[in-house]
Structure formats: structure tokens, C-alpha cells
CSV table of C-alpha atoms in Angstrom, one decimal:
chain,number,residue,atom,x,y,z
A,86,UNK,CA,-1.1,-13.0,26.4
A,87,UNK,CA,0.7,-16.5,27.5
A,88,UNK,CA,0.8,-18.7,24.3
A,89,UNK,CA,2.6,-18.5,21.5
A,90,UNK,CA,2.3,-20.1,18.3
A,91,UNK,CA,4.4,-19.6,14.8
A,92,UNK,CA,7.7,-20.3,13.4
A,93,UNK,CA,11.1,-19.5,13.5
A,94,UNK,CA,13.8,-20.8,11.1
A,95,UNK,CA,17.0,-22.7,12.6
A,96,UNK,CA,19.5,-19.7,14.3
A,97,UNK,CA,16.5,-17.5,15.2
A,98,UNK,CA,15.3,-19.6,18.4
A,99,UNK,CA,16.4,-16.6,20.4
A,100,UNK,CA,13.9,-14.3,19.1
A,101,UNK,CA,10.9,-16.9,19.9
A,102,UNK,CA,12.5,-16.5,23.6
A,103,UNK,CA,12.5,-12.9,23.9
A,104,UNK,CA,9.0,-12.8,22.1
A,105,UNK,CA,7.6,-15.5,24.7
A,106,UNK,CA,8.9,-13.6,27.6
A,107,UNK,CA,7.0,-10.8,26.9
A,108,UNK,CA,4.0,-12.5,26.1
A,109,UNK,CA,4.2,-14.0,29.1
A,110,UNK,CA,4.6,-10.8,30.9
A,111,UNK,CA,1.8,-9.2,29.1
A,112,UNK,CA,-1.0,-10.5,30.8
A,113,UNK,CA,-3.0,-7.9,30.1
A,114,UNK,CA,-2.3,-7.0,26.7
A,115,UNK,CA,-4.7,-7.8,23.6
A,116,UNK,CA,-2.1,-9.7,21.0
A,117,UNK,CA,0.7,-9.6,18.8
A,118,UNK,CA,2.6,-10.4,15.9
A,119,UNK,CA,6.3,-10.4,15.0
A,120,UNK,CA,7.8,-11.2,11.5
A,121,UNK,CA,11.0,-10.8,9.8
A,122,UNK,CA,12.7,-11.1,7.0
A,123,UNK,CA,16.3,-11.9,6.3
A,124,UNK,CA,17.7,-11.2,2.5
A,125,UNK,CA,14.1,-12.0,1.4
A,126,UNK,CA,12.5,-15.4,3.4
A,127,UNK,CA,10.8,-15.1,6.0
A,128,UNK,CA,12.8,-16.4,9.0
A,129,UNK,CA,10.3,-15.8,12.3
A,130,UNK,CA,6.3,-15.0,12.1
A,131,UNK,CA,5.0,-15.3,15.7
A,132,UNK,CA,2.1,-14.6,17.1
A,133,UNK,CA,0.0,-14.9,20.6
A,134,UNK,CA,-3.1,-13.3,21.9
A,135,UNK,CA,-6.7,-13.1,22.9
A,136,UNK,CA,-8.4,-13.4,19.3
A,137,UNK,CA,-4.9,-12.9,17.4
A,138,UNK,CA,-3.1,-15.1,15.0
A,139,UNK,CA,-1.0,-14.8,12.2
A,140,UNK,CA,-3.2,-13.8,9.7
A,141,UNK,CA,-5.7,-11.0,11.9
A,142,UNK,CA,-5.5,-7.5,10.2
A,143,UNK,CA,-4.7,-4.8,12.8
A,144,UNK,CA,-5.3,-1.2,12.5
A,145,UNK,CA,-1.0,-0.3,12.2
A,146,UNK,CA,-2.1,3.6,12.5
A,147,UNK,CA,1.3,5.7,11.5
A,148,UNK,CA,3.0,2.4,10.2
A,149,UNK,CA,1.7,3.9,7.1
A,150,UNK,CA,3.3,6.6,7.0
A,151,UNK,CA,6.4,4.4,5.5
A,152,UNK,CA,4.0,3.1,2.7
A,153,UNK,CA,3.5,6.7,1.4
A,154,UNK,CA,7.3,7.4,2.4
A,155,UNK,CA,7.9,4.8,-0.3
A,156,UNK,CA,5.6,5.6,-2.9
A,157,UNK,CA,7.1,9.0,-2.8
A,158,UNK,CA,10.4,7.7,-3.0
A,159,UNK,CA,9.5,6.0,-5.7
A,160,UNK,CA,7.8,8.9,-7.6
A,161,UNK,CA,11.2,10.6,-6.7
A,162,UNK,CA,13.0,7.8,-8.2
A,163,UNK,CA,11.5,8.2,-11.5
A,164,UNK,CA,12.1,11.3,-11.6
A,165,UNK,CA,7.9,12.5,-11.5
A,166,UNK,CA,8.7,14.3,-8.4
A,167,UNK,CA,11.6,16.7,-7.5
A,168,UNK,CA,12.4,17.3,-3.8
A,169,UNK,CA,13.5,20.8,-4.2
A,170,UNK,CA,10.7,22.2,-6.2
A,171,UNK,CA,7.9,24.0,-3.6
A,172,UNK,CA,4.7,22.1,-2.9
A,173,UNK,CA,2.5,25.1,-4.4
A,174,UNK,CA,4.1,24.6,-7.6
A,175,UNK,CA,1.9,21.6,-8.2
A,176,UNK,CA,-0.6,22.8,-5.8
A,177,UNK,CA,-1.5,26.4,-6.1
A,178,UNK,CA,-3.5,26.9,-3.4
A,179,UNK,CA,-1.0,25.7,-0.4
A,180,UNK,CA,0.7,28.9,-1.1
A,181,UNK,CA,-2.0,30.6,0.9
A,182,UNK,CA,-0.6,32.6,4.7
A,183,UNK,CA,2.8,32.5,3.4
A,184,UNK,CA,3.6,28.7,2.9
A,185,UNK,CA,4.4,29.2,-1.1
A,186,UNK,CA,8.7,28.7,-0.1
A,187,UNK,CA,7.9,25.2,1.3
A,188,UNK,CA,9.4,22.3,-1.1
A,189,UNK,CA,8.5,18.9,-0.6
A,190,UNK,CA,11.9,18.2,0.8
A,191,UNK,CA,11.2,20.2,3.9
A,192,UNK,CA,7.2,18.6,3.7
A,193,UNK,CA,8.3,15.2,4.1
A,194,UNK,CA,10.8,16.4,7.2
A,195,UNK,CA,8.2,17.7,8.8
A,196,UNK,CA,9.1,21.1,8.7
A,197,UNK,CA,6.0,22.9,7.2
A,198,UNK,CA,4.3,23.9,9.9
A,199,UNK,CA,0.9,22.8,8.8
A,200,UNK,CA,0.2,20.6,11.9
A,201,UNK,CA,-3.3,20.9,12.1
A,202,UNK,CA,-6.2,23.5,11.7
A,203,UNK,CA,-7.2,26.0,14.6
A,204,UNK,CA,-10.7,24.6,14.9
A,205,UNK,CA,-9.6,20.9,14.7
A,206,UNK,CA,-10.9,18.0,12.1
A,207,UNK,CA,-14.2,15.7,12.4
A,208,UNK,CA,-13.7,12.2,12.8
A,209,UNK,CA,-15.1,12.4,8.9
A,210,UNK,CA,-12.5,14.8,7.9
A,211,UNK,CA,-9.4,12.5,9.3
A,212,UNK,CA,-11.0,9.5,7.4
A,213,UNK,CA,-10.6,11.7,3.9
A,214,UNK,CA,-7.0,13.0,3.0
A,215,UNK,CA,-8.7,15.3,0.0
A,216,UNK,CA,-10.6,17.2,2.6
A,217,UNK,CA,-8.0,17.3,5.2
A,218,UNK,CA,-5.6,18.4,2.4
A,219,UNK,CA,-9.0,21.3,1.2
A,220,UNK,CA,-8.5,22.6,5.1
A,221,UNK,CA,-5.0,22.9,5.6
A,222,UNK,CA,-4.2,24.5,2.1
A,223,UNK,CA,-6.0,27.9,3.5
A,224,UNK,CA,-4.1,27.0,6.6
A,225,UNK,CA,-1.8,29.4,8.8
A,226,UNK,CA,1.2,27.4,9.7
A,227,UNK,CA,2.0,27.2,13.2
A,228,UNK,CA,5.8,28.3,13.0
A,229,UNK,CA,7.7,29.6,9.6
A,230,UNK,CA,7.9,26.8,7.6
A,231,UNK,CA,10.7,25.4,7.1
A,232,UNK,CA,12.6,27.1,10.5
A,233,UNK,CA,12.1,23.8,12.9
A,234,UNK,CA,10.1,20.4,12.6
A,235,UNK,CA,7.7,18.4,14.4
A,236,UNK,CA,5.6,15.4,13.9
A,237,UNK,CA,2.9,16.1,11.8
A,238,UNK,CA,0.7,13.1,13.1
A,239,UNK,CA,-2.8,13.6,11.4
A,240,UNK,CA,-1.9,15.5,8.3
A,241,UNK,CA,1.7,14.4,6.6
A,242,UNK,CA,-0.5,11.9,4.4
A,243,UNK,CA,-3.1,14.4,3.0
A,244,UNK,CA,-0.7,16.9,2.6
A,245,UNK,CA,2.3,14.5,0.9
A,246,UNK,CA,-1.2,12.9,-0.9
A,247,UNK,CA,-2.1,16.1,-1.9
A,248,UNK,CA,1.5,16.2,-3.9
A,249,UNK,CA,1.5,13.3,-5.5
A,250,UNK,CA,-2.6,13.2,-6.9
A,251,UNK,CA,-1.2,16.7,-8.5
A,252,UNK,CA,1.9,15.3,-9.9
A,253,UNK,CA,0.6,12.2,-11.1
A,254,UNK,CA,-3.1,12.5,-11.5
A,255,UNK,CA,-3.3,9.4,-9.5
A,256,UNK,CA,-3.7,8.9,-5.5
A,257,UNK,CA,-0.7,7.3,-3.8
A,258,UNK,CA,-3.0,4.7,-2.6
A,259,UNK,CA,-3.8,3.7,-6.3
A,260,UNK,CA,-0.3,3.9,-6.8
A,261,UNK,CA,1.0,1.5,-4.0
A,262,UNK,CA,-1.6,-0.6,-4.8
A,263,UNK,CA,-0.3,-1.1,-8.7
A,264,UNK,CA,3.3,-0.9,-7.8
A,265,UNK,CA,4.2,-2.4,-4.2
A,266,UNK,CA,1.3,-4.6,-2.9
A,267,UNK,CA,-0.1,-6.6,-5.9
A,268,UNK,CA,3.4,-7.4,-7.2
A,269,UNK,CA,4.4,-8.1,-4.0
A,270,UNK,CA,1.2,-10.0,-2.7
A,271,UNK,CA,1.4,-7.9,0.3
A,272,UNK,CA,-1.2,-8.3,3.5
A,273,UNK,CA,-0.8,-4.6,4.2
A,274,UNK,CA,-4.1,-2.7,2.8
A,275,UNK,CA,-4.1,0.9,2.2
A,276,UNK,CA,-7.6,0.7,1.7
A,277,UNK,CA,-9.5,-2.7,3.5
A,278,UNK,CA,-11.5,-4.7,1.0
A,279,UNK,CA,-15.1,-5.1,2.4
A,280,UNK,CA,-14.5,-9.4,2.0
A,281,UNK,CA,-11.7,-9.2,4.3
A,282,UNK,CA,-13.3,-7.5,6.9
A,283,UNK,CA,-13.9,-10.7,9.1
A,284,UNK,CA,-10.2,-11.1,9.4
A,285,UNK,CA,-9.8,-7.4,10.9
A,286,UNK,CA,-9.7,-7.3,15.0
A,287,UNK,CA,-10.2,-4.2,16.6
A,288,UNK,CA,-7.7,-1.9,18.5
A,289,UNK,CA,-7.9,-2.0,22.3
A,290,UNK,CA,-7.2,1.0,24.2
A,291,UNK,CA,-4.5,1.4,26.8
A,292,UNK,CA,-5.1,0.0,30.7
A,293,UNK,CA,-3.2,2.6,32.5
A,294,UNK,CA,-1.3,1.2,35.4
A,295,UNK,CA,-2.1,3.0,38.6
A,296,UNK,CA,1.4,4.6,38.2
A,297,UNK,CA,0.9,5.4,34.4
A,298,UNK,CA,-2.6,6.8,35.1
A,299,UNK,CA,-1.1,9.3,37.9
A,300,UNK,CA,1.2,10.5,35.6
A,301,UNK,CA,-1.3,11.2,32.9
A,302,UNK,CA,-3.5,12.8,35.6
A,303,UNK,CA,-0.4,14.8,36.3
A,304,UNK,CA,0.7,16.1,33.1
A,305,UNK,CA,-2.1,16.7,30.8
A,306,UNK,CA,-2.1,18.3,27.2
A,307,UNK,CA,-3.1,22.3,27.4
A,308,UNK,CA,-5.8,22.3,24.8
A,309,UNK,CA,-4.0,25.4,23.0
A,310,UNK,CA,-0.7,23.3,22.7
A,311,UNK,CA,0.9,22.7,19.5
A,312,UNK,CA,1.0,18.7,20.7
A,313,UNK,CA,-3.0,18.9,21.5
A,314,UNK,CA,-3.3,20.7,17.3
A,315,UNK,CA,-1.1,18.3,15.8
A,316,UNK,CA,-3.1,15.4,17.6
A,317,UNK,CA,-6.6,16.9,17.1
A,318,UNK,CA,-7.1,16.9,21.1
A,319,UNK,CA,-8.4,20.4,20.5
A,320,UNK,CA,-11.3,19.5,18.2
A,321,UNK,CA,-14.9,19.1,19.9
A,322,UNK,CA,-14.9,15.8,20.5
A,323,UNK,CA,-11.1,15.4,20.8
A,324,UNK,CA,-9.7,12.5,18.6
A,325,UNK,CA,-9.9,9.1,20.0
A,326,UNK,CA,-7.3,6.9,19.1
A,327,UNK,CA,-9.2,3.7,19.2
A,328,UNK,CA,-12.2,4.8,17.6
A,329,UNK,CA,-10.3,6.6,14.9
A,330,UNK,CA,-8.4,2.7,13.8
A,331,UNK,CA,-11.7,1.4,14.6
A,332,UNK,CA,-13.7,3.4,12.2
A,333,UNK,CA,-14.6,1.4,8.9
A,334,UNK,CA,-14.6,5.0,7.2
A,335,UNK,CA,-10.7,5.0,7.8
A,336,UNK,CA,-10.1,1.7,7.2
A,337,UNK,CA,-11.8,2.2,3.5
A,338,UNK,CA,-10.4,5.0,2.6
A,339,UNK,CA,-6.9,4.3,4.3
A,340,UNK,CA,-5.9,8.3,5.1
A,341,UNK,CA,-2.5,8.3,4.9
A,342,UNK,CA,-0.9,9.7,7.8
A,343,UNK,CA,-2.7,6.3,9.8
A,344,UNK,CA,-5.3,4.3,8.0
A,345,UNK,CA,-3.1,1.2,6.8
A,346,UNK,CA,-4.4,-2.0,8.0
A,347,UNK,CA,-2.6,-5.9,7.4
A,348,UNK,CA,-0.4,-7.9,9.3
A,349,UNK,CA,3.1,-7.9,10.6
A,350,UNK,CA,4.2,-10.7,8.0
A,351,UNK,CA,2.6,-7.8,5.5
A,352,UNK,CA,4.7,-4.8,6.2
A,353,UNK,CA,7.3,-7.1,7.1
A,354,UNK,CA,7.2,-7.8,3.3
A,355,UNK,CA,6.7,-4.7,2.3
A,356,UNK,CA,10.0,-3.4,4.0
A,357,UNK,CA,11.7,-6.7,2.7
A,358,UNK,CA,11.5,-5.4,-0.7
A,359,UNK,CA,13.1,-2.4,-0.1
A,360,UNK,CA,15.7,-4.5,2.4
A,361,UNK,CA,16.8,-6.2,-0.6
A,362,UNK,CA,15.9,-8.8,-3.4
A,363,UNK,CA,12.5,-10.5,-3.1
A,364,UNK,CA,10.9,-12.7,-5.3
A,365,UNK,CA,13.8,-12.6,-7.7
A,366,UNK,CA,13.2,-9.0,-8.3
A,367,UNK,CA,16.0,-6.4,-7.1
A,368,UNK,CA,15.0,-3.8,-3.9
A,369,UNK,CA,12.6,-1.3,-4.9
A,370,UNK,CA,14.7,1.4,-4.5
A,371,UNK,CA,18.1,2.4,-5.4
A,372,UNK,CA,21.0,2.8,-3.6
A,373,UNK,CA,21.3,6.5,-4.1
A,374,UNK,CA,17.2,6.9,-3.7
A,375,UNK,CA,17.5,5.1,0.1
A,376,UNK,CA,20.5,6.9,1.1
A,377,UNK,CA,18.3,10.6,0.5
A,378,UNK,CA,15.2,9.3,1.8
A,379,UNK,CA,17.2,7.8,4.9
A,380,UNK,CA,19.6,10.6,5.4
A,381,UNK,CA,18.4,12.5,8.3
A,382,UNK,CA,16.7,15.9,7.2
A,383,UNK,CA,15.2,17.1,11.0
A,384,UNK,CA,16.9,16.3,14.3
A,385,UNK,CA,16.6,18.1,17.5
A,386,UNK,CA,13.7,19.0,19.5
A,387,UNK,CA,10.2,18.5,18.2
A,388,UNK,CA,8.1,21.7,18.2
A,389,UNK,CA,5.1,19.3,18.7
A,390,UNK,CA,6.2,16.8,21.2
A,391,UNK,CA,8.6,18.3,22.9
A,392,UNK,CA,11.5,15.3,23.0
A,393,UNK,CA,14.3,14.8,20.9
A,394,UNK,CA,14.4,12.8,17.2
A,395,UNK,CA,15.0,13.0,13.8
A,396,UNK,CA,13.4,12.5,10.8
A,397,UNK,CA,14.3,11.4,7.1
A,398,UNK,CA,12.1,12.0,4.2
A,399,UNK,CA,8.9,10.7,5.5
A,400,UNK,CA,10.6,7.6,6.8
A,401,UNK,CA,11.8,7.5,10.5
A,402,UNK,CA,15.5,6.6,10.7
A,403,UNK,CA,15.8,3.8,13.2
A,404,UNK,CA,19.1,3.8,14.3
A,405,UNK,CA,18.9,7.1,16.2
A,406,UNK,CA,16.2,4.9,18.3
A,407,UNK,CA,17.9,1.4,18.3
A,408,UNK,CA,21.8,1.9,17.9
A,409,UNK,CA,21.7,-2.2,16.6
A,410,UNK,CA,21.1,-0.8,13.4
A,411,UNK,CA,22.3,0.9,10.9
A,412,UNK,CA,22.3,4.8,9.4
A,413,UNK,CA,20.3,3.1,6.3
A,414,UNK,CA,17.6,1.5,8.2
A,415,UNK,CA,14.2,3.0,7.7
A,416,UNK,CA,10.9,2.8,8.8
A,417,UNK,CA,7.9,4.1,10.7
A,418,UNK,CA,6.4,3.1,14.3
A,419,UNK,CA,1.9,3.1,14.5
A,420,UNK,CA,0.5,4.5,17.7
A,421,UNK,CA,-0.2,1.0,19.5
A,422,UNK,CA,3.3,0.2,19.6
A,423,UNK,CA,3.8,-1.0,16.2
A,424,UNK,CA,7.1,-0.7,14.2
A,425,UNK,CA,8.6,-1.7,11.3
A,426,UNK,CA,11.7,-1.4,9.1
A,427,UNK,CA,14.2,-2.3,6.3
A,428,UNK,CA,17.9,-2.5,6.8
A,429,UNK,CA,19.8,-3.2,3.5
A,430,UNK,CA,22.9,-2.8,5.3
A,431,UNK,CA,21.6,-6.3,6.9
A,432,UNK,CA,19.0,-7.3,4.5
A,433,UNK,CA,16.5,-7.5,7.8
A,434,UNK,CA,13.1,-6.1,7.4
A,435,UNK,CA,11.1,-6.5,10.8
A,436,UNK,CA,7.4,-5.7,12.1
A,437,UNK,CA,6.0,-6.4,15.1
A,438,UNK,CA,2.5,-5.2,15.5
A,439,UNK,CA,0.2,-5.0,18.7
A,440,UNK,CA,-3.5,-4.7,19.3
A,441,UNK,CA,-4.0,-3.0,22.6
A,442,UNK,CA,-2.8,0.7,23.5
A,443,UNK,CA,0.6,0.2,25.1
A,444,UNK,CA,2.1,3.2,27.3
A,445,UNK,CA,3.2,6.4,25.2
A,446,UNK,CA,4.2,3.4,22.9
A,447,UNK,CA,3.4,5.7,19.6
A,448,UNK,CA,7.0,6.0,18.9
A,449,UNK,CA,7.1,1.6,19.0
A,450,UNK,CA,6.1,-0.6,22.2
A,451,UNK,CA,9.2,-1.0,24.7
A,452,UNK,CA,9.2,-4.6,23.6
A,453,UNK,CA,10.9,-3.5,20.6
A,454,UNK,CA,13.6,-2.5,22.5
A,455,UNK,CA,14.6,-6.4,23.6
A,456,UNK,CA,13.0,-8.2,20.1
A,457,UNK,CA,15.0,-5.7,17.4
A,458,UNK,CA,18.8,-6.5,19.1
A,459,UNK,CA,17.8,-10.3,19.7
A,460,UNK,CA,16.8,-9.9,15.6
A,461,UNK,CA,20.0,-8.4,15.0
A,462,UNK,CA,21.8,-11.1,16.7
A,463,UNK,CA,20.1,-13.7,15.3
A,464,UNK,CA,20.8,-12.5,11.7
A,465,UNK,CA,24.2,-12.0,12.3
A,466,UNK,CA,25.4,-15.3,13.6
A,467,UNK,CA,22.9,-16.8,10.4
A,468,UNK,CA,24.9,-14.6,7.6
């Protein structure tokens, strides 16, 4: 990836740099994008790639995971949901093997326990959030729920879904369609039309470097590890990350927990109207809503993964992973090495989205690591 094409406004010429270093250093990578938004225009949309330009839809995997984050903030908001009141209340059967004390407070932490199932999903299964939800309501969870947290990778969706189809009679997916991307005219599809399926490019998987693939070869996932359940690496076949963004299936009927598909200038939008005002119309939610849904709710060591992080209420808070940032900036990372977020405290909202596998880039590609402080920068000698 050498070329470059796009825009940036006057003060963010910075960003185009740091953007067209890494493209240039990225010869083997499939494409990117980069957008942001500062206090509502669009100030740098950038892309460069083998078959990707600024309008290619790319499978964004957990980047969704923020769109369901907001549609239950939203719910929240309006007072439809109640963090504090126990997921079985609305759904009577998750109360089965002792999971009846959960609330959706400690759900959208990632504190249930419900990580996976002990036999592991089809590919059919992951593409359908009711019958991933069916499974894991006659679950066992895999620790007390509630008592620690870890990244529920395949199943938040269903299981958050789950919530809200009972509360509202509605799917969140009909729900952010209605009130986020219509309104907004966002190019960020929780469900891909079948018309603009020739603009959709497929994921690439990873090119392990000799180095990375020795270190894979060196540390691989025990098949009875909570990481290999919570990532369906236990199932017969074991989930494939490529095929699973590839799949139409999933891209139709947009599971939750990674089945989004758009753009970066789309979730760039998206997080812009949460950032602050777009389009004349004031952030979607209030003050009081994004301080609880930012405030971090899990931090420590992930039963699943093993590292360190934190989590909000279904958002990720960013600033524990870039320190540029701050305490209200939320968002979500997609398995490629995608990440977005808002920060109202800056009125930035920021996606950069990527086609091939990078290295363990699930948590966002390294290369967000340079572009989100030369974004910062840039915004801050511009205010």
C-alpha cells in the first residue's frame, strides 16, 4: 500500500503524513481508510490500497459492538431499559445454571460469564444472534457471574440483543437503523443491502512475518481455554476470522457482537454524533448518559485473554489505551485492526479501518498508536 488519495482540511496536513508513512511501510497490507471528524465536519478522509477507496464497505467485525453500545445507551436514556434490573427479568429463560442475579449493568461489562457454549457455535449459528442468544440462555457460565470479566467476543451482541428485542419488541438492528443511521445518512450497515454489495471488498487474512509466525507456532491456544470458548477455536471447524467477515450470512443479518459493515467516513459519523452536534442536531446522548456508559465498570485482568483492560458499558474506554485522550472518549476496536471513537471532551470522532489481518491487531492496528496523537494534535492547534 504506497498511494494515497483523499483530503484533509487546512491544520490537519500532519495526519496525511503519519497516514502516508505507514502506507508506505505497509507493502504488504490490503488497504485502509482513515476519517475524522472535528465538532461535526469532516476534516481528513484518506484512503490507499490494493482495491480500496473511500467509499469500499469493509467487514469492521467488533467495531459494532459500539453501535449496539449506543443503541442501548439510548434505550437507557429513555428510560426503556434500567441497568440495574437482572437480564432474566425481561428474559426468563437466561436465569437457567444460576445466572438469574446478572443485571444488564454487569452484561454489558462483560461480567456474565456467558462466553461461549461448551460444544462451540456453527458458522450459521454466529451469523444469527436469536440462536446464539437460544444456546447460551441454557448456558453454564464459565465463572460466577458477575465476580471478574472478560471479553465476550462472539456473544455480547446476541446476548445484549436478546435484552433489548424483550424490552422493546423490536431488534437493536431495527432500532439503529430508525434512530442513528437513516437520520444520520450513515455508511455503516448493521445489515448489508443486497444493491450495495459490489461496493463490499473482502477481508484478507494476516501474512505472518517469519518472527510473528514463530511466536504463534510457540504459543498456541489450549482448545479447553477460556480464550479458545470465548473465540469459538474449540468448535469443529474452529472459527475463521476471514471467512466469518466474509460470509454474506453475517453480513445480512449483521450479528452483533461483529457483523457491522461500512466505511471509516461511516462510523466516523456515527461517533461524530455522539462527539457532539451534527447536522444541527445536538449529540445523541446526554451528558449524564455518556459519563455512565464511559465510566469504567471492568478493569484488571481479562479472564479470557489474559492481559490487562477495562471496559465501560459495552463501549471500550479509549483512554486507558491511548493516554491523548480523554476519560469520556468511547469506542470499540474490529479484529483487523480497526478502531473508532468519540471524544466530546474534543469533539473528535475518528475511524480508521483496514482490510487485511494485521498482527494481534484485534484490540486496533499499531498504526493507531501514531495516527490518534497526530489527530489529537492536529485538532488542538485547529480549536
Amino acid at each position: 500500500m504506497t498511494d494515497v488519495h483523499g483530503t484533509v482540511e487546512p491544520g490537519f496536513e500532519s495526519v496525511r503524513e503519519v497516514f502516508a508513512e505507514i502506507a508506505a511501510n505497509e507493502a504488504r497490507d490490503g488497504g485502509a481508510q482513515l476519517a475524522v471528524h472535528h465538532h461535526g465536519r469532516l476534516v481528513v478522509d484518506l484512503w490507499g490500497g490494493d482495491g480500496v477507496d473511500g467509499d469500499s464497505l469493509l467487514a469492521l467485525y467488533s467495531s459494532s459492538k459500539g453501535a449496539m453500545a449506543l443503541v442501548a445507551a439510548l434505550l437507557v436514556q429513555d428510560g426503556v431499559l434500567d441497568l440495574d434490573r437482572t437480564v432474566a427479568s425481561w428474559w426468563p429463560e437466561f436465569a437457567a445454571e444460576g445466572k438469574g442475579g446478572l443485571t444488564l449493568r454487569q452484561l454489558l461489562a462483560h461480567r456474565s460469564g456467558v462466553i461461549g457454549v461448551d460444544d462451540g457455535f456453527s458458522m450459521e449459528e454466529l451469523a444469527d444472534d436469536r440462536r446464539i442468544a437460544a444456546r447460551l440462555a441454557a448456558q453454564r457460565p464459565f465463572w460466577e457471574p458477575g465476580t471478574g470479566h472478560g471479553y465476550h467476543a462472539l456473544v455480547i451482541g446476541a446476548l445484549v440483543g436478546e435484552v433489548i428485542l424483550r424490552a422493546t419488541g423490536r431488534t437493536a438492528q431495527e432500532i439503529y437503523e430508525e434512530r442513528v443511521r437513516v437520520p444520520y445518512g450513515l455508511d455503516y450497515y448493521l445489515g448489508l443491502p443486497e444493491e450495495l454489495e459490489p461496493r463490499f471488498r473482502t477481508s484478507l487474512p494476516l501474512l505472518p512475518t517469519p518472527a510473528q509466525q514463530e511466536f504463534l507456532a510457540a504459543n498456541p491456544i489450549a482448545p479447553d481455554s477460556l480464550m479458545a470458548i470465548a473465540f469459538n477455536l474449540h468448535a469443529d471447524p474452529p472459527f475463521d476470522n476471514p471467512a466469518y467477515g466474509n460470509s454474506r450470512a453475517v453480513r445480512t443479518k449483521a450479528p452483533l457482537s461483529g457483523g457491522g459493515v461500512g466505511t471509516a467516513r461511516g462510523l466516523s459519523r456515527m461517533y461524530a454524533a455522539i462527539a457532539g452536534e451534527l447536522d444541527g442536531r445536538p449529540p445523541l446522548l446526554a451528558p449524564g448518559t455518556l459519563a455512565e456508559f464511559a465510566r469504567i465498570h471492568s478493569r484488571g485482568t481479562d479472564l479470557v485473554t489474559g492481559g490487562e483492560n477495562a471496559f465501560g458499558l459495552g463501549f471500550v474506554p479509549l483512554a486507558t489505551r491511548h493516554p491523548s485522550l480523554s476519560p469520556l472518549a468511547v469506542g470499540h476496536s474490529g479484529a483487523p485492526g480497526a478502531q473508532s471513537f468519540a471524544d466530546p471532551a474534543t469533539g473528535l470522532a475518528y475511524s480508521y479501518a483496514r482490510r487485511r489481518f494485521g498482527f494481534m491487531s484485534g484490540p486496533g492496528a499499531p498504526e493507531n498508536d501514531r495516527l490518534i496523537p497526530a489527530v489529537v494534535e492536529a485538532a488542538a492547534k485547529a480549536a
